XYZ file of C-alpha atoms in Angstrom:
723
model
C 3.884 14.924 0.576
C 3.743 11.522 -1.904
C 1.969 10.048 1.024
C -0.324 12.674 1.876
C -1.227 13.216 -1.787
C -1.973 9.317 -2.026
C -3.755 9.446 0.666
C -6.099 12.219 -1.022
C -6.243 9.850 -3.963
C -7.771 7.171 -1.833
C -10.308 9.020 0.098
C -11.362 10.192 -3.408
C -11.589 6.975 -4.686
C -13.871 5.670 -2.011
C -15.848 8.311 -2.855
C -16.256 7.437 -6.050
C -16.761 3.812 -4.871
C -19.925 5.011 -2.433
C -21.567 6.680 -5.773
C -20.593 4.001 -8.051
C -22.204 1.498 -6.218
C -25.061 3.635 -5.161
C -25.552 4.075 -8.849
C -24.898 0.643 -9.300
C -27.454 -1.076 -6.934
C -30.735 0.850 -8.098
C -29.991 0.131 -11.641
C -29.603 -3.569 -11.148
C -32.418 -3.582 -9.069
C -34.875 -2.015 -12.521
C -33.113 -4.537 -14.265
C -33.410 -7.621 -12.542
C -37.247 -6.823 -11.219
C -38.077 -7.975 -15.049
C -35.609 -10.012 -16.492
C -35.126 -13.571 -15.759
C -33.351 -15.626 -13.850
C -30.718 -15.803 -15.919
C -30.673 -12.372 -16.181
C -30.873 -12.050 -12.292
C -28.024 -14.643 -11.822
C -25.697 -12.621 -14.093
C -26.024 -9.457 -11.855
C -26.054 -10.243 -8.473
C -22.888 -11.801 -9.272
C -21.174 -9.075 -11.029
C -22.986 -6.446 -8.332
C -20.790 -9.743 -5.840
C -17.903 -9.505 -7.319
C -17.596 -6.017 -7.487
C -17.991 -5.342 -4.000
C -15.951 -8.045 -3.422
C -13.164 -6.919 -5.369
C -13.938 -3.112 -3.773
C -13.475 -4.274 -0.134
C -10.554 -5.906 -0.924
C -9.060 -3.419 -1.889
C -9.770 -1.030 0.467
C -8.789 -3.419 2.879
C -5.369 -3.465 1.408
C -4.890 0.889 1.042
C -6.348 1.819 3.990
C -3.376 0.070 6.549
C -1.048 2.332 4.537
C -1.652 5.346 5.537
C 0.966 5.804 7.995
C 4.168 4.527 6.847
C 7.031 5.080 8.858
C 10.878 4.845 7.952
C 13.371 3.671 10.399
C 17.354 5.226 10.322
C 18.719 3.285 13.129
C 22.605 4.368 14.245
C 25.010 0.956 15.472
C 27.150 3.322 16.396
C 25.546 4.889 19.251
C 25.278 2.112 20.925
C 27.847 1.065 23.379
C 29.473 -2.564 23.369
C 28.712 -3.427 27.200
C 24.550 -3.304 26.206
C 24.728 -5.451 23.573
C 22.462 -8.208 25.470
C 22.822 -12.222 24.688
C 21.492 -13.222 21.469
C 20.057 -16.690 20.459
C 19.498 -17.313 17.001
C 17.699 -19.862 16.414
C 18.182 -21.874 12.307
C 16.042 -24.395 11.231
C 16.106 -27.297 8.616
C 14.486 -30.379 7.788
C 15.289 -32.527 4.614
C 18.630 -32.677 3.520
C 17.733 -33.177 -0.280
C 15.491 -29.822 -0.553
C 17.897 -27.758 2.313
C 21.433 -28.937 0.644
C 23.397 -29.122 3.773
C 25.749 -26.654 2.807
C 23.112 -24.192 2.084
C 22.697 -24.410 5.876
C 26.641 -24.568 6.652
C 26.324 -21.114 4.674
C 24.459 -19.335 7.184
C 25.931 -20.792 10.127
C 29.048 -19.309 9.519
C 28.018 -15.932 8.283
C 26.030 -15.783 11.767
C 29.119 -16.613 13.754
C 31.128 -14.157 11.576
C 28.836 -11.670 12.530
C 29.736 -8.666 14.726
C 28.263 -8.979 17.942
C 30.203 -10.525 21.112
C 30.905 -14.470 20.773
C 30.337 -14.410 24.043
C 26.627 -13.088 24.155
C 25.606 -15.119 21.108
C 24.415 -18.498 20.614
C 24.044 -20.498 17.163
C 21.109 -23.064 17.688
C 20.323 -25.126 15.021
C 17.727 -27.790 14.151
C 17.487 -30.431 12.246
C 13.751 -31.485 12.234
C 14.061 -34.967 9.884
C 17.303 -36.417 12.320
C 19.413 -36.686 9.693
C 22.977 -37.764 10.053
C 24.650 -35.637 7.487
C 22.671 -32.185 8.371
C 24.442 -33.613 12.253
C 27.828 -33.710 10.102
C 27.896 -31.145 8.007
C 26.675 -28.663 11.150
C 30.249 -30.093 12.717
C 32.525 -29.075 9.614
C 30.547 -26.093 10.011
C 31.593 -25.537 13.351
C 35.555 -26.443 12.700
C 35.803 -24.531 9.773
C 34.324 -21.584 11.928
C 37.576 -20.922 14.082
C 39.055 -19.951 10.340
C 36.701 -18.518 9.098
C 35.421 -16.103 11.718
C 39.161 -14.513 12.487
C 39.358 -13.901 8.963
C 36.009 -12.212 8.603
C 37.220 -9.765 11.770
C 40.911 -9.170 10.484
C 39.913 -7.825 7.097
C 36.060 -7.042 7.893
C 34.936 -8.255 4.596
C 31.462 -8.965 3.718
C 29.190 -10.469 2.890
C 30.129 -12.884 5.684
C 29.007 -15.929 3.350
C 31.962 -17.826 1.901
C 29.542 -19.506 -1.048
C 28.675 -15.083 -1.255
C 31.885 -14.024 -0.501
C 34.113 -16.579 -2.622
C 31.271 -17.234 -5.937
C 32.487 -15.720 -9.179
C 29.317 -14.176 -9.992
C 28.950 -12.339 -6.356
C 31.694 -8.944 -6.179
C 33.139 -9.231 -2.810
C 31.910 -5.286 -1.216
C 35.821 -4.857 0.074
C 37.409 -3.593 -3.103
C 39.578 -1.463 -2.551
C 42.192 -0.113 -0.460
C 39.633 3.340 0.886
C 36.278 0.712 1.149
C 39.378 -1.445 3.569
C 37.646 -1.736 6.561
C 40.185 -4.619 8.115
C 43.409 -3.953 10.387
C 46.111 -5.721 7.346
C 45.211 -4.513 3.663
C 48.510 -5.939 2.018
C 47.375 -9.489 3.657
C 44.025 -9.991 2.075
C 44.441 -10.637 -1.046
C 47.533 -13.741 0.422
C 44.654 -15.040 3.611
C 41.895 -14.403 1.141
C 43.165 -17.429 -1.230
C 43.953 -19.934 1.596
C 40.459 -18.932 3.052
C 39.462 -20.411 0.001
C 41.353 -23.229 -0.777
C 40.278 -24.501 2.921
C 36.688 -23.617 2.111
C 36.767 -25.844 -1.438
C 37.871 -28.495 0.711
C 34.741 -28.269 3.332
C 32.902 -28.431 0.466
C 33.923 -31.760 -1.840
C 33.829 -33.193 2.709
C 30.440 -31.953 2.581
C 30.109 -33.304 -0.989
C 31.282 -36.235 -0.345
C 29.099 -36.839 2.948
C 25.998 -35.693 0.803
C 26.972 -38.892 -2.239
C 28.014 -41.053 0.063
C 26.340 -43.605 3.149
C 25.892 -41.259 5.314
C 22.450 -40.105 3.582
C 20.124 -42.728 4.625
C 21.181 -42.966 8.425
C 19.148 -41.107 10.926
C 19.267 -40.931 14.445
C 18.717 -44.466 16.753
C 18.027 -45.852 13.310
C 15.311 -44.253 12.454
C 13.194 -42.638 9.836
C 12.774 -39.014 9.461
C 9.008 -39.186 11.045
C 10.271 -41.630 14.022
C 13.514 -40.863 15.533
C 14.883 -39.734 19.122
C 15.888 -36.467 20.585
C 19.447 -34.988 20.873
C 20.878 -31.771 22.398
C 24.188 -31.295 21.728
C 26.653 -28.558 22.187
C 29.022 -29.038 19.032
C 30.852 -25.409 20.061
C 30.801 -24.805 24.086
C 30.261 -20.903 25.074
C 33.434 -18.477 25.384
C 34.909 -16.633 27.606
C 34.503 -12.980 28.128
C 38.008 -11.685 27.737
C 39.546 -12.003 24.277
C 41.743 -13.910 22.930
C 44.217 -13.583 20.399
C 45.277 -16.812 18.178
C 48.335 -18.603 16.434
C 47.289 -19.945 13.490
C 49.548 -21.869 10.595
C 47.398 -20.038 7.384
C 46.782 -16.888 8.831
C 48.751 -14.594 11.329
C 46.396 -13.590 13.941
C 47.817 -12.593 16.840
C 45.557 -9.305 16.909
C 42.746 -11.037 16.182
C 40.121 -12.329 18.474
C 39.998 -15.939 18.227
C 37.031 -16.580 19.844
C 33.800 -18.206 18.000
C 30.010 -18.249 19.571
C 28.293 -21.675 21.163
C 26.972 -23.680 18.411
C 23.686 -26.576 19.883
C 22.987 -29.434 17.183
C 18.772 -29.988 18.084
C 16.656 -32.606 16.766
C 13.502 -33.499 18.460
C 12.042 -36.496 19.295
C 9.411 -37.889 17.001
C 7.227 -41.062 16.745
C 4.643 -42.085 14.862
C 1.419 -41.544 15.479
C 2.236 -38.018 16.475
C 1.158 -35.265 15.953
C 4.561 -32.635 15.286
C 3.353 -29.474 14.542
C 6.257 -28.977 11.654
C 7.759 -25.876 11.380
C 6.439 -24.184 14.789
C 6.697 -27.819 16.641
C 10.419 -27.300 16.014
C 10.619 -23.251 16.785
C 8.831 -24.638 20.256
C 11.563 -27.116 21.144
C 14.310 -24.900 20.158
C 12.662 -22.396 22.283
C 12.281 -24.547 25.387
C 16.135 -25.785 24.343
C 17.986 -22.295 24.682
C 15.675 -21.724 27.805
C 17.673 -23.826 29.749
C 21.058 -23.744 28.097
C 21.740 -19.697 27.166
C 18.309 -18.135 27.759
C 19.125 -14.755 26.094
C 15.893 -12.203 25.924
C 16.289 -11.594 22.193
C 15.804 -14.404 19.371
C 16.802 -14.408 16.091
C 14.828 -16.563 13.750
C 16.286 -17.562 10.198
C 15.265 -20.198 7.914
C 18.746 -22.253 6.804
C 19.047 -20.101 3.528
C 18.536 -17.390 4.993
C 21.637 -16.140 5.260
C 23.955 -12.957 7.396
C 24.413 -10.329 4.377
C 25.091 -7.673 6.970
C 27.281 -8.632 9.801
C 25.813 -5.352 11.408
C 22.152 -6.796 11.618
C 21.674 -8.214 14.703
C 22.536 -4.719 16.698
C 20.246 -3.362 14.115
C 17.716 -4.953 15.644
C 18.822 -4.415 19.086
C 18.738 -0.740 18.178
C 15.057 -1.472 17.980
C 14.716 -3.041 20.757
C 16.226 -1.252 23.281
C 15.363 2.679 22.358
C 12.964 5.040 23.981
C 9.542 2.741 23.468
C 11.721 -0.395 22.388
C 10.504 -1.965 25.649
C 7.102 -2.568 24.019
C 8.248 -4.114 20.884
C 7.709 -7.874 20.873
C 9.426 -8.410 17.610
C 11.418 -6.401 14.563
C 10.689 -7.849 11.391
C 13.511 -6.603 8.485
C 12.620 -7.836 4.438
C 13.377 -10.681 3.071
C 15.746 -10.265 -0.026
C 16.966 -13.346 -2.620
C 19.180 -14.222 -4.655
C 19.333 -16.443 -7.712
C 16.837 -14.687 -8.973
C 16.164 -14.451 -12.471
C 16.369 -10.842 -13.851
C 13.106 -10.227 -14.541
C 11.843 -11.709 -11.501
C 9.670 -13.640 -13.590
C 7.352 -14.529 -11.039
C 8.048 -11.729 -8.625
C 9.782 -13.145 -6.047
C 11.258 -10.537 -4.608
C 8.096 -9.461 -3.593
C 8.482 -5.950 -3.268
C 5.041 -4.099 -3.073
C 4.048 -6.506 0.313
C 8.114 -5.490 1.702
C 8.388 -1.903 0.481
C 5.033 -1.169 0.705
C 2.998 -3.090 2.755
C 5.444 -3.499 5.351
C 6.540 -0.051 5.730
C 2.963 1.374 6.126
C 1.821 -0.786 9.052
C 5.196 -0.015 10.663
C 3.034 3.685 11.071
C 0.496 1.516 12.988
C 1.066 -1.755 15.329
C 3.827 -2.867 12.941
C 4.820 -4.926 10.788
C 3.323 -8.605 10.214
C 6.129 -11.625 11.376
C 7.635 -13.042 7.542
C 8.540 -15.774 8.829
C 12.657 -15.444 8.482
C 14.841 -12.504 8.929
C 12.566 -12.193 12.453
C 14.147 -11.274 16.412
C 11.661 -11.795 18.820
C 11.888 -10.197 22.207
C 12.024 -14.133 24.901
C 9.405 -12.437 27.198
C 7.009 -11.629 23.953
C 6.827 -16.142 23.257
C 5.520 -16.132 26.617
C 3.072 -14.676 26.289
C 3.429 -12.250 28.778
C 1.819 -8.666 28.369
C 3.846 -5.946 26.774
C 4.764 -2.563 29.213
C 1.995 -0.672 28.595
C -0.529 -3.068 28.675
C 1.005 -3.974 32.521
C -0.932 -3.278 35.946
C 2.725 -2.381 37.702
C 4.458 -2.725 33.829
C 9.061 -3.560 33.820
C 10.508 -6.777 32.901
C 10.189 -7.841 36.653
C 6.632 -8.563 37.220
C 6.553 -9.763 33.532
C 9.217 -12.692 34.369
C 7.144 -13.240 38.024
C 3.752 -13.860 35.810
C 5.665 -16.212 33.599
C 7.071 -18.073 36.644
C 3.800 -18.501 38.930
C 2.047 -20.541 35.689
C 4.515 -23.205 35.771
C 1.396 -25.525 34.381
C 1.320 -23.816 31.261
C 4.675 -24.966 30.260
C 4.948 -28.646 31.771
C 8.069 -29.745 33.931
C 11.011 -27.088 33.521
C 10.001 -23.004 33.808
C 11.585 -20.602 32.594
C 14.375 -18.820 34.293
C 17.155 -16.974 34.357
C 20.488 -19.143 35.619
C 23.540 -18.249 33.902
C 24.995 -19.417 30.715
C 25.135 -23.010 31.743
C 25.950 -25.632 28.923
C 27.412 -28.530 30.969
C 25.974 -32.783 30.711
C 23.025 -31.747 33.309
C 21.687 -28.822 31.272
C 22.125 -30.268 28.170
C 20.242 -33.483 29.702
C 17.416 -31.376 30.970
C 16.999 -29.730 27.543
C 17.156 -33.286 25.482
C 13.954 -34.292 27.550
C 12.447 -30.852 26.739
C 12.335 -31.863 22.997
C 10.560 -35.250 23.754
C 7.563 -35.506 21.669
C 5.211 -35.716 24.809
C 6.241 -32.907 26.625
C 3.811 -30.259 25.444
C 1.058 -33.163 26.459
C -1.738 -31.055 28.862
C 0.056 -27.704 28.319
C -0.517 -24.720 26.120
C 2.020 -24.599 24.089
C 1.305 -24.083 20.318
C -2.096 -22.048 21.706
C -0.508 -19.588 24.167
C 2.417 -19.794 24.547
C 5.568 -20.019 21.866
C 4.268 -20.399 18.571
C 1.285 -20.701 17.060
C -0.500 -24.019 15.726
C -3.379 -25.025 13.539
C -2.052 -23.485 10.637
C 0.455 -23.865 7.686
C 1.506 -20.169 8.378
C 2.429 -20.391 11.724
C 5.019 -16.563 11.327
C 1.076 -14.122 10.984
C -0.868 -16.586 13.792
C 2.433 -16.233 16.288
C 2.907 -12.254 15.201
C -0.892 -11.738 15.283
C -1.670 -13.349 18.838
C 2.062 -10.514 20.085
C -0.205 -7.771 18.094
C -3.980 -8.884 19.829
C -2.271 -8.735 23.412
C -1.244 -5.132 22.426
C 2.184 -5.443 22.131
C 4.537 -3.390 18.657
C 6.771 -4.452 16.206
C 9.770 -2.885 14.234
C 10.136 -2.559 10.636
C 13.707 -2.622 9.691
C 14.974 -1.868 6.774
C 19.549 -1.603 6.515
C 21.692 -1.298 3.268
C 22.840 -3.751 2.546
C 20.181 -5.906 3.203
C 20.369 -7.855 6.620
C 19.993 -11.553 5.081
C 19.374 -12.595 2.109
C 17.809 -15.915 0.847
C 16.953 -18.536 -1.619
C 13.676 -18.054 -3.788
C 11.826 -20.534 -5.942
C 12.664 -19.659 -10.106
C 9.778 -22.739 -11.120
C 6.620 -22.315 -11.544
C 5.768 -24.829 -9.811
C 7.698 -24.676 -6.701
C 6.152 -21.051 -6.256
C 2.916 -22.527 -7.039
C 3.126 -24.716 -4.388
C 4.879 -22.084 -2.067
C 2.103 -19.848 -2.889
C -1.083 -22.272 -2.140
C 0.814 -22.983 1.298
C 0.550 -19.494 2.832
C -3.037 -18.954 1.117
C -4.699 -22.389 2.566
C -2.587 -21.642 6.037
C -3.994 -17.316 5.947
C -7.160 -19.001 5.091
C -6.799 -21.657 8.259
C -6.177 -18.559 10.594
C -9.609 -17.155 9.091
C -11.332 -19.973 10.532
C -9.800 -20.377 13.560
C -9.574 -18.795 17.178
C -6.631 -15.912 15.590
C -9.375 -15.047 13.441
C -8.471 -10.943 13.592
C -12.085 -10.343 14.115
C -12.685 -11.530 17.048
C -9.511 -9.743 18.294
C -9.671 -7.372 22.226
C -9.208 -3.777 22.291
C -5.785 -4.204 22.339
C -5.064 -4.671 18.438
C -6.018 -1.131 16.099
C -8.221 -0.717 14.039
C -6.468 -0.474 11.119
C -4.096 -3.250 12.292
C -7.130 -5.734 12.232
C -8.054 -4.446 8.667
C -4.803 -5.379 8.029
C -5.020 -9.187 9.496
C -8.243 -9.601 7.649
C -6.520 -8.803 4.311
C -3.835 -11.447 5.501
C -6.432 -14.164 6.132
C -8.974 -13.335 2.916
C -7.995 -12.435 0.177
C -7.761 -16.276 -0.967
C -11.267 -15.996 -1.528
C -10.870 -12.779 -4.559
C -9.891 -16.040 -6.591
C -13.952 -17.345 -6.702
C -14.906 -14.251 -8.232
C -11.597 -13.654 -10.507
C -12.888 -17.282 -12.178
C -15.600 -16.517 -12.982
C -15.207 -12.974 -14.647
C -12.342 -14.556 -16.250
C -14.222 -17.672 -17.843
C -17.264 -15.530 -18.663
C -15.918 -14.957 -22.644
C -15.855 -18.251 -22.576
C -19.790 -18.941 -23.046
C -20.094 -17.229 -26.407
C -17.469 -19.532 -27.709
C -19.365 -22.530 -26.065
C -23.011 -21.171 -27.474
C -21.537 -19.917 -30.795
C -23.301 -17.258 -30.396
C -22.629 -13.734 -29.186
C -25.747 -13.039 -28.072
C -25.055 -15.147 -24.880
C -24.081 -11.541 -23.566
C -27.549 -10.219 -24.014
C -28.371 -10.482 -20.894
C -26.524 -7.230 -20.087
C -27.428 -3.326 -21.402
C -25.322 -1.895 -23.240
C -22.732 0.408 -21.485
C -23.940 3.818 -20.543
C -22.280 7.395 -20.396
C -22.248 7.074 -16.665
C -21.377 3.727 -16.245
C -18.453 4.235 -18.754
C -18.158 7.438 -16.796
C -17.649 5.365 -13.406
C -15.310 2.846 -14.982
C -12.710 5.386 -16.380
C -12.701 7.670 -13.017
C -12.115 4.282 -11.498
C -9.396 2.896 -13.053
C -7.816 7.113 -13.333
C -7.579 6.961 -9.584
C -6.940 3.485 -9.851
C -3.467 4.252 -11.828
C -2.612 7.775 -9.689
C -3.187 5.726 -6.299
C -0.306 2.912 -8.121
C 1.734 5.598 -9.105
C 2.181 7.866 -6.074
C 2.414 4.905 -3.970
C 5.231 3.442 -5.877
C 7.111 6.720 -5.486
C 6.555 7.104 -1.572
C 8.083 3.521 -1.173
C 10.757 3.633 -3.665
C 9.861 0.866 -5.811
C 10.002 0.410 -9.436
C 6.619 0.519 -11.706
C 8.418 -2.939 -13.307
C 8.010 -4.391 -9.634
C 4.682 -2.708 -9.215
C 3.617 -3.926 -12.947
C 5.115 -7.458 -12.354
C 3.337 -7.896 -8.318
C 0.273 -7.397 -10.593
C 1.238 -9.841 -12.824
C 1.687 -12.936 -11.229
C -0.603 -11.796 -8.568
C -3.398 -12.709 -11.033
C -1.380 -15.903 -11.879
C -2.184 -17.118 -8.125
C -5.122 -15.839 -8.113
C -6.603 -17.827 -10.682
C -4.126 -21.129 -9.885
C -3.036 -21.253 -5.098
C -5.672 -19.571 -4.303
C -8.311 -21.265 -5.524
C -6.814 -24.484 -4.927
C -6.544 -23.375 -1.254
C -10.013 -22.409 -0.925
C -11.054 -25.806 -1.731
C -7.887 -27.877 0.688
C -9.743 -24.955 3.224
C -12.577 -26.030 2.569
C -12.589 -30.006 2.870
C -10.624 -28.782 6.173
C -13.065 -27.493 7.596
C -16.282 -29.845 6.637
C -14.822 -32.559 6.307
C -11.984 -32.194 8.485
C -9.045 -33.163 6.161
C -5.533 -31.961 7.023
C -3.666 -29.699 4.934
C -0.364 -31.629 3.246
C 2.797 -29.739 3.848
C 4.987 -29.594 1.012
C 8.004 -28.160 2.044
C 9.846 -25.511 -0.611
C 13.025 -26.336 -2.102
C 16.307 -24.565 -1.990
C 18.359 -24.058 -4.233
C 21.570 -25.489 -4.097
C 25.176 -23.024 -3.454
C 26.442 -22.995 -6.792
C 29.155 -24.551 -7.956
C 32.110 -22.041 -9.172
C 31.839 -23.365 -12.281
C 28.422 -22.395 -12.862
C 27.124 -20.022 -15.120
C 24.220 -17.820 -16.062
C 23.215 -21.098 -17.499
C 22.700 -22.777 -15.084
C 22.244 -20.133 -12.377
C 18.724 -20.151 -14.323
C 18.175 -23.615 -14.591
C 15.179 -24.056 -12.957
C 13.175 -20.661 -14.462
C 12.865 -23.059 -17.697
C 11.827 -27.000 -16.310
C 8.139 -27.406 -17.027
C 6.511 -29.360 -14.559
C 2.710 -29.624 -14.874
C 0.953 -29.967 -11.817
C -3.020 -30.000 -11.394
C -2.532 -25.980 -10.184
C -2.415 -25.006 -14.225
C -4.738 -26.158 -14.668
C -7.571 -23.108 -13.560
C -5.029 -20.714 -14.761
C -4.428 -22.607 -18.566
C -8.112 -22.513 -19.104
C -8.493 -19.225 -18.251
C -6.052 -18.251 -20.032
C -7.087 -19.839 -23.648
C -10.270 -19.147 -23.197
C -9.777 -15.061 -23.366
C -7.299 -16.077 -26.608
C -9.868 -17.418 -28.151
C -11.960 -14.921 -27.383
C -10.146 -12.538 -28.636
C -9.166 -14.035 -31.347
C -12.986 -15.101 -32.476
C -13.993 -11.718 -31.762
C -11.106 -10.529 -34.306
C -12.469 -12.875 -37.074
C -16.335 -12.176 -36.873
C -15.431 -8.562 -36.124
C -17.278 -8.239 -32.915
C -14.990 -5.463 -32.398
C -17.367 -2.868 -34.862
C -20.550 -3.554 -32.352
C -20.424 -1.175 -30.265
C -18.493 -0.213 -26.888
C -19.070 -3.677 -25.047
C -17.996 -5.419 -27.985
C -14.800 -2.968 -27.256
C -14.275 -3.808 -23.484
C -15.369 -6.882 -24.037
C -12.144 -7.870 -25.750
C -10.222 -5.362 -23.939
C -10.800 -7.272 -21.128
C -9.674 -10.984 -22.659
C -6.221 -8.834 -23.071
C -6.267 -7.150 -19.822
C -6.229 -11.217 -18.940
C -3.682 -12.318 -20.939
C -1.159 -9.108 -20.176
C -1.458 -10.208 -16.885
C -0.595 -14.377 -17.286
C 1.867 -13.348 -19.517
C 4.722 -14.925 -17.309
C 2.432 -17.904 -16.810
C 2.560 -18.659 -20.527
C 6.071 -17.883 -20.158
C 6.321 -20.705 -18.120
C 4.999 -23.616 -19.875
C 6.434 -23.266 -22.597
C 9.990 -23.704 -20.923
C 13.222 -23.233 -23.003
C 11.281 -22.311 -26.437
C 10.082 -19.264 -24.104
C 13.743 -17.146 -25.064
C 12.948 -17.511 -28.433
C 9.011 -17.105 -28.653
C 9.011 -14.923 -25.507
C 7.664 -11.504 -26.966
C 5.203 -13.586 -28.966
């Protein structure tokens, strides 16, 4: 019912848009015909901006007209039906992505509630750091204790750092909630495992502080090293194995641990490595000759498995009726370590709980980089069964195998799970930097190259071929990660997303060029995803208009526009009222709060006046001069120390690191604050509706930029926040 009301309000607002622009254009033509050059320029800019804002609102709203909520019953999926699965974990720089964070992610994967003989964890170390390799090896050893402990007591979450952290309350807290096998032994076992985990932390910290940090494979560097594929933990047998341990009673617990494979692809100077997309494709080829599971889970190194049933939930959607046409299942991204007020909208609940939910009723949600389960055949450029002449997975495998020239010297097959020396040797050859030469890797197969947002491009290519995707929100959250709470880091993250979106728009993966298999509203959603940074052009012009009377020292500089008429005021009131009603209804049917919606609106203004504008400039230089976009890795928070308090956890929030991205937003904020002050001082608000509207606009801009102002204040924002 809420969704239907929201649809009605959207169509009402569209009607008002049409009537408003009809009146607006006719009025503009009358004024422009007798006006000066300045008048023509102002009116042209005003109408162009209003049309663009209206278009972006329509592109945002129409794809959300058919939201779908899915409920998954994992208990209905029988154990023998569970397919094999490969989990890809990617990391690059141990300085920005601490090894302890990666270790906890790996341990949460190995402890997931999934048959250990059907699960393989692949870790890609794109920096080739020996530190990362040693940390992963330590994690594999500790897993032999951690995984049986999780199975014995059914603990959640199965990330040791999150489970043992003083600030996180473990979910198994009472006898009634206990899901394990031996309640009286839980407290004792927990103390012993925690002691072992603290020793693991100390060993990894020692590695990070010691001489192993600068070492690279083959005495190379992060951008020039040999390829390595190493099986750290071999695949277990299919029969449960009961264990014996000096620390825990595991006589009735299956102690098998899933296979762990460490991979470092070759890098050489002068070769293009395609950043994360290249690493993912190397993982795709490596896994094909080792385990070759039909399903793949993609996780960033800081996104751990928060719900041990998450893998089963994704498989349910893949194996459900109609699931054969599902290329990937996207889980919402949830984050730890975000400040309680979520100053910079890190949770992004409007996108994950509203936009992605709405797209699930069309062709499916957009792939957003992590927390996503894939069908391997879809990554190999196979058509979905719905669009195959004869249908069936057998035909898909045949099509792939007969086009070996596209894949290179090694083609994907379906061998038995093999981790012997020959298979590892072949996998090592597949991660060489020259393997992809004269193939279509990164163009039609695997993760797509040519953009820093390879996730959106990859998902788009699957949807363009007719595949569907599904959205899976579980309780508790399937995966949780970390997010940058520092303003500078957050702006650089948004800059990367915005620049990547524009790269896609100016590439062969433009939504306007897609074929008939792409749903019309899905096409609009992808168009919106790739053009939204252009909004910064008009928004900056609007927000800097108050500077005109400040520079000219005369309010008459705005005399190029006529006083607002009753018709104009009526249209503005109707548009603002319907906008508010649509927002309220959207908040109600999506389940987000008004505070989350408002925080998203504020940070949209901050991003649009800073990172979006920089992205437009960067992509313009790339298109016109061929200047490649620089990629800056988002720094991941270090796992908090056991004694760390609230001040330590959120210290990054108050750190001020100046960047050029802040300049446009700071100018906009200063201009509108000074404009308000000048208007009050000169009593300009008494000069009629036009002056009142001008002051209201200034206040609207300042209120939206409030989080940015707090970020500039640093620690002073704790005391000056109300002001």
